[in-house]
Coordinates of N, CA and C and ligand atoms in Angstrom, one line a residue:
M1 N 161.2 131.9 114.5 CA 161.1 132.6 113.3 C 159.7 132.4 112.7
V2 N 159.2 131.2 112.7 CA 157.9 130.8 112.3 C 156.8 131.5 113.1
R3 N 157.1 131.6 114.4 CA 156.1 132.2 115.3 C 156.0 133.7 115.0
V4 N 157.1 134.3 114.7 CA 157.0 135.8 114.4 C 156.3 136.0 113.1
Q5 N 156.5 135.2 112.1 CA 155.7 135.4 110.9 C 154.2 135.2 111.1
F6 N 153.9 134.2 111.9 CA 152.5 133.9 112.2 C 151.8 135.1 112.9
A7 N 152.6 135.7 113.9 CA 152.0 136.8 114.6 C 151.8 138.0 113.6
A8 N 152.7 138.1 112.7 CA 152.5 139.3 111.7 C 151.3 139.0 110.8
L9 N 151.1 137.8 110.5 CA 149.9 137.5 109.6 C 148.6 137.8 110.4
C10 N 148.6 137.4 111.7 CA 147.4 137.7 112.5 C 147.2 139.1 112.6
G11 N 148.2 139.9 112.8 CA 148.1 141.4 113.0 C 147.5 142.0 111.7
A12 N 148.0 141.5 110.6 CA 147.5 142.0 109.3 C 146.0 141.7 109.2
F13 N 145.6 140.6 109.6 CA 144.2 140.2 109.5 C 143.3 141.2 110.4
V14 N 143.8 141.4 111.6 CA 143.1 142.3 112.5 C 142.9 143.7 111.9
F15 N 144.0 144.2 111.3 CA 144.0 145.5 110.7 C 142.9 145.5 109.6
A16 N 143.0 144.5 108.8 CA 142.1 144.4 107.6 C 140.6 144.4 108.0
S17 N 140.3 143.6 109.1 CA 138.9 143.5 109.5 C 138.5 144.7 110.3
G18 N 139.4 145.6 110.7 CA 139.0 146.8 111.4 C 138.6 148.0 110.6
G19 N 138.3 147.7 109.3 CA 137.8 148.7 108.4 C 139.0 149.7 108.0
G20 N 140.2 149.2 108.0 CA 141.3 150.1 107.6 C 141.9 150.8 108.8
A21 N 141.3 150.9 109.9 CA 141.9 151.6 111.1 C 142.9 150.6 111.7
F22 N 143.9 151.2 112.4 CA 144.9 150.4 113.1 C 144.5 150.2 114.5
A23 N 144.2 148.9 114.9 CA 143.7 148.6 116.3 C 145.0 148.6 117.2
A24 N 144.8 149.2 118.4 CA 145.8 149.3 119.3 C 145.5 148.4 120.5
D25 N 146.6 148.0 121.2 CA 146.5 147.3 122.4 C 146.8 148.3 123.6
H26 N 145.9 148.2 124.6 CA 146.1 149.0 125.8 C 146.2 148.1 127.0
V27 N 147.3 148.1 127.7 CA 147.5 147.2 128.8 C 147.2 147.9 130.2
V28 N 146.4 147.2 130.9 CA 146.1 147.7 132.3 C 146.6 146.6 133.3
T29 N 147.6 146.9 134.1 CA 148.1 146.0 135.1 C 147.5 146.2 136.4
M30 N 147.6 145.1 137.2 CA 146.9 145.1 138.5 C 147.8 144.9 139.7
K31 N 149.0 145.4 139.5 CA 150.1 145.2 140.6 C 149.7 146.0 141.9
G32 N 150.0 145.4 143.1 CA 149.8 146.1 144.4 C 148.4 146.4 144.6
A33 N 147.4 145.6 144.1 CA 146.0 145.9 144.3 C 145.6 147.2 143.8
A34 N 146.2 147.6 142.6 CA 145.8 148.9 141.9 C 145.9 148.7 140.5
H35 N 145.0 149.3 139.8 CA 145.0 149.3 138.4 C 146.0 150.4 137.9
S36 N 146.7 150.1 136.8 CA 147.6 151.1 136.2 C 147.6 150.9 134.7
P37 N 147.2 152.0 133.9 CA 146.8 153.3 134.4 C 145.4 153.3 134.9
E38 N 145.0 154.4 135.5 CA 143.6 154.5 135.9 C 142.7 155.2 134.9
M39 N 143.3 155.6 133.8 CA 142.5 156.2 132.7 C 143.1 155.7 131.4
V40 N 142.2 155.2 130.5 CA 142.6 154.7 129.2 C 141.8 155.4 128.2
T41 N 142.4 156.0 127.2 CA 141.7 156.6 126.1 C 142.0 155.7 124.8
A42 N 140.9 155.2 124.2 CA 141.1 154.2 123.1 C 140.1 154.5 122.0
A43 N 140.2 153.7 121.0 CA 139.3 153.8 119.8 C 138.5 152.5 119.7
V44 N 137.4 152.6 119.1 CA 136.5 151.4 118.8 C 137.4 150.4 118.0
G45 N 137.4 149.2 118.4 CA 138.2 148.1 117.7 C 139.5 147.8 118.4
D46 N 139.9 148.8 119.3 CA 141.1 148.5 120.1 C 140.9 147.4 121.2
T47 N 142.0 146.9 121.7 CA 141.9 145.8 122.7 C 142.5 146.3 124.0
V48 N 141.7 146.0 125.1 CA 142.3 146.3 126.4 C 142.7 144.9 127.0
R49 N 144.0 144.9 127.4 CA 144.6 143.6 128.0 C 144.7 143.9 129.5
F50 N 144.0 143.1 130.3 CA 144.1 143.2 131.7 C 145.0 142.2 132.2
V51 N 146.1 142.6 132.8 CA 147.2 141.7 133.2 C 147.4 141.7 134.8
N52 N 147.1 140.5 135.4 CA 147.3 140.4 136.8 C 148.7 140.0 137.0
D53 N 149.6 141.1 137.3 CA 151.0 140.8 137.7 C 151.2 141.0 139.3
D54 N 150.1 140.7 140.0 CA 150.1 140.8 141.4 C 150.3 139.5 142.0
D55 N 150.3 139.4 143.4 CA 150.4 138.1 144.1 C 149.1 137.7 144.7
Q56 N 148.0 138.3 144.2 CA 146.7 137.9 144.7 C 145.7 137.9 143.5
N57 N 144.5 137.3 143.8 CA 143.5 137.3 142.7 C 142.9 138.7 142.5
H58 N 142.5 139.0 141.3 CA 141.7 140.2 141.0 C 140.6 139.8 140.0
A59 N 139.7 140.7 139.6 CA 138.7 140.4 138.7 C 138.4 141.7 137.9
V60 N 137.9 141.5 136.6 CA 137.5 142.6 135.8 C 136.0 142.6 135.7
F61 N 135.4 143.8 136.2 CA 133.9 143.8 136.2 C 133.6 145.3 135.8
V62 N 132.6 145.4 134.9 CA 132.2 146.7 134.4 C 130.7 146.9 134.8
P63 N 130.4 147.8 135.7 CA 129.0 148.0 136.1 C 128.3 149.0 135.2
T64 N 129.0 149.8 134.5 CA 128.4 150.8 133.7 C 127.3 150.4 132.7
A65 N 126.1 151.0 132.8 CA 125.0 150.7 131.9 C 125.4 150.7 130.5
G66 N 125.1 149.7 129.7 CA 125.4 149.7 128.3 C 126.7 149.1 128.0
F67 N 127.5 148.9 129.0 CA 128.9 148.4 128.8 C 129.2 147.2 129.8
A68 N 128.1 146.8 130.4 CA 128.2 145.6 131.4 C 129.1 144.5 131.0
L69 N 130.0 144.1 131.8 CA 131.0 143.0 131.5 C 131.5 142.4 132.7
D70 N 131.7 141.1 132.7 CA 132.3 140.4 133.8 C 133.2 139.3 133.2
L71 N 134.5 139.7 133.3 CA 135.5 138.7 132.8 C 135.9 137.7 133.9
G72 N 135.3 137.9 135.1 CA 135.6 136.9 136.1 C 136.9 137.0 136.8
K73 N 137.2 136.0 137.7 CA 138.3 136.1 138.5 C 139.7 135.8 137.6
Q74 N 140.7 136.6 138.0 CA 142.0 136.4 137.4 C 143.0 136.1 138.4
E75 N 143.7 135.0 138.3 CA 144.7 134.6 139.2 C 146.0 135.3 138.9
P76 N 147.0 135.3 139.8 CA 148.3 135.9 139.5 C 148.9 135.3 138.2
G77 N 149.3 136.2 137.4 CA 149.9 135.8 136.1 C 149.0 135.7 134.9
Q78 N 147.7 135.7 135.3 CA 146.7 135.6 134.2 C 146.4 136.8 133.5
E79 N 146.1 136.8 132.2 CA 145.8 137.9 131.4 C 144.4 137.6 130.6
K80 N 143.6 138.6 130.6 CA 142.4 138.6 129.8 C 142.3 139.8 128.9
S81 N 141.7 139.6 127.8 CA 141.6 140.8 126.8 C 140.1 141.0 126.5
Y82 N 139.8 142.3 126.1 CA 138.5 142.7 125.8 C 138.6 143.7 124.6
V83 N 137.8 143.4 123.5 CA 137.9 144.3 122.4 C 136.8 145.3 122.5
L84 N 137.1 146.6 122.3 CA 136.1 147.6 122.5 C 135.2 147.8 121.3
G85 N 133.9 147.5 121.6 CA 133.0 147.4 120.5 C 132.2 148.7 120.1
K86 N 132.2 149.7 121.0 CA 131.5 150.9 120.7 C 132.0 152.1 121.5
A87 N 131.7 153.3 121.1 CA 132.2 154.5 121.7 C 131.4 154.8 123.1
G88 N 132.1 155.4 123.9 CA 131.5 155.7 125.2 C 132.5 155.7 126.3
T89 N 132.1 155.9 127.6 CA 133.0 155.8 128.7 C 132.4 154.9 129.7
F90 N 133.3 154.0 130.2 CA 132.9 153.1 131.3 C 134.0 152.9 132.3
T91 N 133.5 152.4 133.5 CA 134.5 152.1 134.6 C 134.7 150.6 134.7
V92 N 136.0 150.3 134.9 CA 136.4 148.9 135.2 C 136.7 148.8 136.7
E93 N 136.1 147.9 137.4 CA 136.3 147.7 138.8 C 136.8 146.2 139.0
C94 N 137.3 146.1 140.3 CA 137.7 144.7 140.7 C 136.7 144.4 141.8
V95 N 136.0 143.2 141.7 CA 135.1 142.8 142.7 C 135.6 142.5 144.1
F96 N 137.0 142.3 144.2 CA 137.6 142.0 145.4 C 138.2 143.2 146.1
H97 N 138.5 144.3 145.4 CA 139.1 145.5 145.9 C 138.4 146.7 145.4
S98 N 137.6 147.4 146.3 CA 136.8 148.5 145.8 C 137.5 149.7 145.4
N99 N 138.8 149.8 145.8 CA 139.6 150.9 145.4 C 140.3 150.8 144.0
M100 N 140.2 149.6 143.4 CA 140.8 149.3 142.1 C 139.8 149.8 141.0
M101 N 140.2 150.8 140.2 CA 139.3 151.3 139.3 C 140.1 151.9 138.1
T102 N 139.6 151.7 136.9 CA 140.1 152.3 135.7 C 138.9 152.8 134.8
T103 N 139.0 154.0 134.4 CA 138.1 154.6 133.5 C 138.5 154.4 132.0
V104 N 137.7 153.9 131.2 CA 138.0 153.7 129.8 C 137.1 154.6 128.9
E105 N 137.8 155.4 128.1 CA 137.0 156.3 127.2 C 137.3 155.8 125.8
V106 N 136.2 155.4 125.2 CA 136.3 154.9 123.8 C 135.8 155.9 122.9
K107 N 136.6 156.4 121.9 CA 136.2 157.4 121.0 C 135.8 156.8 119.7
Ligands
LIG201 CU1 141.6 143.3 142.9

């Protein structure tokens, strides 16, 4: 019960710091050496959560100019988050599997 209340307080803080907008969570999973979904439409301030629910290592890497990002290797069961800081469209790749790709459009 204490944990639930704590999470609620944290959520309220995020909303307050986002200039009144409600920040959303977008989950991208990595099962079967494939990203799902392959297209994410989000808003500035939203969070993308990359979840490796596969049985092998993956990685989050963004080569798009202006959005370059390297969250590094993710082992099975690991999760990493990224807060979207500005509008635009970028591609998320996995350095180990060239066919793994998600396009993120930030409005
Ligand atoms: Cu991969």
